[in-house]
PDB file of C-alpha atoms in Angstrom:
ATOM      1  CA  MET P  56    -123.736-105.541  17.154  1.00 95.00           C
ATOM      2  CA  LYS P  57    -126.977-106.512  15.543  1.00 97.00           C
ATOM      3  CA  ILE P  58    -130.076-104.339  15.832  1.00 98.00           C
ATOM      4  CA  VAL P  59    -133.625-105.017  14.723  1.00 98.00           C
ATOM      5  CA  VAL P  60    -135.179-101.618  13.976  1.00 98.00           C
ATOM      6  CA  GLN P  61    -138.946-101.350  13.857  1.00 98.00           C
ATOM      7  CA  ARG P  62    -140.931 -98.253  13.110  1.00 98.00           C
ATOM      8  CA  CYS P  63    -143.707 -98.016  15.695  1.00 98.00           C
ATOM      9  CA  LYS P  64    -146.795 -96.000  16.537  1.00 98.00           C
ATOM     10  CA  ARG P  65    -146.241 -96.743  20.233  1.00 98.00           C
ATOM     11  CA  ALA P  66    -144.102 -99.055  22.352  1.00 98.00           C
ATOM     12  CA  LYS P  67    -143.585 -99.947  25.988  1.00 98.00           C
ATOM     13  CA  VAL P  68    -141.617-102.379  28.077  1.00 98.00           C
ATOM     14  CA  ASP P  69    -142.782-103.813  31.401  1.00 98.00           C
ATOM     15  CA  VAL P  70    -140.788-105.600  34.098  1.00 97.00           C
ATOM     16  CA  SER P  71    -142.726-107.439  36.822  1.00 96.00           C
ATOM     17  CA  GLY P  72    -145.949-105.749  35.700  1.00 96.00           C
ATOM     18  CA  GLU P  73    -144.510-102.221  35.892  1.00 97.00           C
ATOM     19  CA  THR P  74    -143.904-100.062  32.795  1.00 98.00           C
ATOM     20  CA  ILE P  75    -140.273 -98.931  32.840  1.00 98.00           C
ATOM     21  CA  GLY P  76    -140.022 -97.466  29.342  1.00 98.00           C
ATOM     22  CA  SER P  77    -142.677 -96.078  27.014  1.00 98.00           C
ATOM     23  CA  ILE P  78    -142.784 -94.014  23.811  1.00 98.00           C
ATOM     24  CA  GLY P  79    -145.283 -92.772  21.255  1.00 98.00           C
ATOM     25  CA  GLN P  80    -144.312 -92.805  17.581  1.00 98.00           C
ATOM     26  CA  GLY P  81    -140.712 -93.590  16.765  1.00 98.00           C
ATOM     27  CA  LEU P  82    -138.436 -96.604  16.725  1.00 98.00           C
ATOM     28  CA  ILE P  83    -138.168 -99.735  18.791  1.00 98.00           C
ATOM     29  CA  LEU P  84    -134.659-101.189  18.786  1.00 98.00           C
ATOM     30  CA  LEU P  85    -133.839-104.764  19.768  1.00 98.00           C
ATOM     31  CA  VAL P  86    -130.099-104.611  20.444  1.00 98.00           C
ATOM     32  CA  GLY P  87    -127.803-107.649  20.428  1.00 97.00           C
ATOM     33  CA  ILE P  88    -124.115-107.506  21.291  1.00 97.00           C
ATOM     34  CA  THR P  89    -121.425-110.062  20.544  1.00 96.00           C
ATOM     35  CA  HIS P  90    -117.890-110.570  21.894  1.00 93.00           C
ATOM     36  CA  GLU P  91    -116.056-108.568  19.224  1.00 92.00           C
ATOM     37  CA  ASP P  92    -118.202-105.454  19.487  1.00 94.00           C
ATOM     38  CA  CYS P  93    -116.682-102.168  20.617  1.00 94.00           C
ATOM     39  CA  GLU P  94    -117.512 -98.464  20.930  1.00 95.00           C
ATOM     40  CA  LYS P  95    -116.694 -97.946  17.242  1.00 95.00           C
ATOM     41  CA  ASP P  96    -119.561-100.317  16.372  1.00 95.00           C
ATOM     42  CA  ALA P  97    -121.922 -98.561  18.789  1.00 96.00           C
ATOM     43  CA  ALA P  98    -121.032 -95.146  17.336  1.00 96.00           C
ATOM     44  CA  TYR P  99    -121.539 -96.345  13.749  1.00 96.00           C
ATOM     45  CA  LEU P 100    -124.954 -97.829  14.527  1.00 97.00           C
ATOM     46  CA  ALA P 101    -126.111 -94.874  16.639  1.00 98.00           C
ATOM     47  CA  ASP P 102    -125.243 -92.551  13.756  1.00 97.00           C
ATOM     48  CA  LYS P 103    -126.945 -94.819  11.225  1.00 97.00           C
ATOM     49  CA  ILE P 104    -130.142 -95.101  13.288  1.00 98.00           C
ATOM     50  CA  ALA P 105    -130.316 -91.383  14.122  1.00 98.00           C
ATOM     51  CA  GLY P 106    -130.236 -90.537  10.409  1.00 97.00           C
ATOM     52  CA  LEU P 107    -132.258 -93.472   9.087  1.00 98.00           C
ATOM     53  CA  ARG P 108    -134.966 -92.058   6.837  1.00 98.00           C
ATOM     54  CA  ILE P 109    -137.824 -94.526   7.196  1.00 98.00           C
ATOM     55  CA  PHE P 110    -140.759 -92.209   7.961  1.00 98.00           C
ATOM     56  CA  GLU P 111    -142.913 -90.785   5.176  1.00 97.00           C
ATOM     57  CA  ASP P 112    -142.808 -87.163   4.130  1.00 97.00           C
ATOM     58  CA  GLU P 113    -145.822 -85.245   2.778  1.00 97.00           C
ATOM     59  CA  ASP P 114    -145.402 -87.043  -0.569  1.00 97.00           C
ATOM     60  CA  GLY P 115    -145.534 -90.503   1.010  1.00 95.00           C
ATOM     61  CA  LYS P 116    -141.813 -91.146   0.466  1.00 97.00           C
ATOM     62  CA  MET P 117    -139.605 -92.614   3.197  1.00 97.00           C
ATOM     63  CA  ASN P 118    -137.582 -89.450   3.590  1.00 98.00           C
ATOM     64  CA  LEU P 119    -137.748 -88.465   7.287  1.00 98.00           C
ATOM     65  CA  SER P 120    -135.758 -89.599  10.324  1.00 98.00           C
ATOM     66  CA  VAL P 121    -137.037 -90.251  13.832  1.00 98.00           C
ATOM     67  CA  ALA P 122    -135.829 -86.768  14.839  1.00 97.00           C
ATOM     68  CA  ASP P 123    -137.598 -85.190  11.843  1.00 98.00           C
ATOM     69  CA  ILE P 124    -140.969 -86.514  13.040  1.00 98.00           C
ATOM     70  CA  GLY P 125    -140.332 -85.641  16.697  1.00 98.00           C
ATOM     71  CA  GLY P 126    -140.300 -89.331  17.576  1.00 98.00           C
ATOM     72  CA  ALA P 127    -138.496 -91.248  20.298  1.00 98.00           C
ATOM     73  CA  ILE P 128    -136.641 -94.534  20.668  1.00 98.00           C
ATOM     74  CA  LEU P 129    -137.334 -97.532  22.881  1.00 98.00           C
ATOM     75  CA  SER P 130    -134.099 -99.541  23.121  1.00 98.00           C
ATOM     76  CA  VAL P 131    -134.296-103.095  24.473  1.00 98.00           C
ATOM     77  CA  SER P 132    -131.306-105.374  25.019  1.00 97.00           C
ATOM     78  CA  GLN P 133    -131.793-108.668  23.163  1.00 96.00           C
ATOM     79  CA  PHE P 134    -129.003-111.245  23.511  1.00 95.00           C
ATOM     80  CA  THR P 135    -131.123-113.818  21.664  1.00 94.00           C
ATOM     81  CA  LEU P 136    -130.337-112.030  18.385  1.00 95.00           C
ATOM     82  CA  TYR P 137    -127.103-113.996  18.566  1.00 95.00           C
ATOM     83  CA  GLY P 138    -128.847-117.338  19.009  1.00 93.00           C
ATOM     84  CA  ASP P 139    -127.382-119.963  16.678  1.00 93.00           C
ATOM     85  CA  CYS P 140    -130.021-122.478  15.575  1.00 94.00           C
ATOM     86  CA  ARG P 141    -127.985-124.331  12.953  1.00 94.00           C
ATOM     87  CA  LYS P 142    -127.397-127.433  15.088  1.00 93.00           C
ATOM     88  CA  GLY P 143    -130.091-129.277  16.977  1.00 91.00           C
ATOM     89  CA  LYS P 144    -133.326-127.788  18.223  1.00 93.00           C
ATOM     90  CA  ARG P 145    -132.029-125.648  21.096  1.00 94.00           C
ATOM     91  CA  PRO P 146    -130.320-122.341  20.253  1.00 95.00           C
ATOM     92  CA  SER P 147    -126.743-121.782  21.328  1.00 94.00           C
ATOM     93  CA  PHE P 148    -125.927-118.320  22.661  1.00 94.00           C
ATOM     94  CA  THR P 149    -122.144-118.654  22.786  1.00 94.00           C
ATOM     95  CA  THR P 150    -121.650-115.740  20.381  1.00 94.00           C
ATOM     96  CA  ALA P 151    -123.653-113.339  22.579  1.00 95.00           C
ATOM     97  CA  ALA P 152    -121.408-111.189  24.758  1.00 96.00           C
ATOM     98  CA  LYS P 153    -121.365-111.847  28.493  1.00 96.00           C
ATOM     99  CA  PRO P 154    -123.343-109.308  30.552  1.00 96.00           C
ATOM    100  CA  GLU P 155    -120.201-107.624  31.935  1.00 96.00           C
ATOM    101  CA  ILE P 156    -119.181-106.800  28.342  1.00 95.00           C
ATOM    102  CA  ALA P 157    -122.607-106.247  26.795  1.00 97.00           C
ATOM    103  CA  GLU P 158    -124.240-104.006  29.387  1.00 97.00           C
ATOM    104  CA  PRO P 159    -121.675-101.161  29.325  1.00 98.00           C
ATOM    105  CA  LEU P 160    -121.661-101.181  25.514  1.00 98.00           C
ATOM    106  CA  TYR P 161    -125.472-101.199  25.402  1.00 98.00           C
ATOM    107  CA  GLU P 162    -125.527 -98.206  27.769  1.00 98.00           C
ATOM    108  CA  LYS P 163    -122.890 -96.425  25.666  1.00 98.00           C
ATOM    109  CA  PHE P 164    -124.958 -97.010  22.529  1.00 98.00           C
ATOM    110  CA  ASN P 165    -128.035 -95.477  24.191  1.00 98.00           C
ATOM    111  CA  ASP P 166    -125.971 -92.517  25.435  1.00 98.00           C
ATOM    112  CA  LEU P 167    -124.679 -91.912  21.899  1.00 98.00           C
ATOM    113  CA  LEU P 168    -128.268 -91.744  20.634  1.00 98.00           C
ATOM    114  CA  ARG P 169    -129.136 -89.273  23.407  1.00 98.00           C
ATOM    115  CA  GLN P 170    -126.111 -87.147  22.474  1.00 98.00           C
ATOM    116  CA  LYS P 171    -127.711 -86.782  19.041  1.00 97.00           C
ATOM    117  CA  GLY P 172    -130.703 -85.120  20.713  1.00 97.00           C
ATOM    118  CA  LEU P 173    -132.977 -88.169  20.678  1.00 98.00           C
ATOM    119  CA  VAL P 174    -135.281 -89.205  23.495  1.00 98.00           C
ATOM    120  CA  VAL P 175    -134.307 -92.769  24.420  1.00 98.00           C
ATOM    121  CA  GLU P 176    -136.278 -94.980  26.779  1.00 98.00           C
ATOM    122  CA  THR P 177    -134.932 -98.425  27.673  1.00 98.00           C
ATOM    123  CA  GLY P 178    -135.833-101.758  29.079  1.00 95.00           C
ATOM    124  CA  GLN P 179    -133.893-103.284  31.972  1.00 96.00           C
ATOM    125  CA  PHE P 180    -130.745-105.099  30.942  1.00 95.00           C
ATOM    126  CA  GLY P 181    -130.930-108.817  31.768  1.00 92.00           C
ATOM    127  CA  ALA P 182    -134.516-108.693  33.037  1.00 94.00           C
ATOM    128  CA  ASP P 183    -137.467-110.765  31.873  1.00 96.00           C
ATOM    129  CA  MET P 184    -139.332-108.078  29.935  1.00 97.00           C
ATOM    130  CA  ASP P 185    -142.727-107.818  28.284  1.00 97.00           C
ATOM    131  CA  VAL P 186    -142.375-105.682  25.164  1.00 97.00           C
ATOM    132  CA  ASP P 187    -145.572-104.362  23.612  1.00 98.00           C
ATOM    133  CA  PHE P 188    -145.679-102.235  20.457  1.00 98.00           C
ATOM    134  CA  THR P 189    -147.562-101.452  17.296  1.00 97.00           C
ATOM    135  CA  ASN P 190    -145.345-101.846  14.245  1.00 96.00           C
ATOM    136  CA  TRP P 191    -146.090 -98.977  11.876  1.00 96.00           C
ATOM    137  CA  GLY P 192    -146.173-100.052   8.262  1.00 95.00           C
ATOM    138  CA  PRO P 193    -144.944-102.629   9.066  1.00 95.00           C
ATOM    139  CA  VAL P 194    -141.372-101.445   8.680  1.00 97.00           C
ATOM    140  CA  THR P 195    -138.646-103.707  10.073  1.00 97.00           C
ATOM    141  CA  LEU P 196    -134.918-103.547   9.267  1.00 97.00           C
ATOM    142  CA  ILE P 197    -131.899-105.453  10.540  1.00 96.00           C
ATOM    143  CA  LEU P 198    -128.690-103.457  10.954  1.00 97.00           C
ATOM    144  CA  ASP P 199    -125.253-104.659  11.967  1.00 92.00           C
ATOM    145  CA  HIS P 200    -121.797-103.204  12.003  1.00 78.00           C
ATOM    146  CA  PRO P 201    -119.474-103.370   9.001  1.00 71.00           C
ATOM    147  CA  PHE P 202    -116.264-103.827  10.971  1.00 59.00           C
ATOM    148  CA  GLN P 203    -116.057-107.618  11.385  1.00 52.00           C
TER     149      GLN P 203
END
């Protein structure tokens, strides 16, 4: 799994002109899944994200988690994170997991975040989505699993 984590002031995702997920301050997650990923990877990353201290405390230090600030998460599936652009001009997506593998693991990942007491809104897996957000900072991190 590969996840782009962005601290945001607000975020929403629309499908066919309708907002299906929306949050105020918190994190937007772009979640990519590859063939080798499993629940162990999802659990590791859910734990890492839930405890990630990237919000400022009263001293201006990145010392607070999304839960500490009362924030929420907008999780959006993003198979293009596994686009390989090394050859030619058109990305290859052969390392991205097929939908029948990726969707259940994506849902499990979101459920694991919810089990940690976090509010998690989502996009629609496999849909053409419009994602709109204000990156706060900006703060952007890329996380992946250590088990490969």
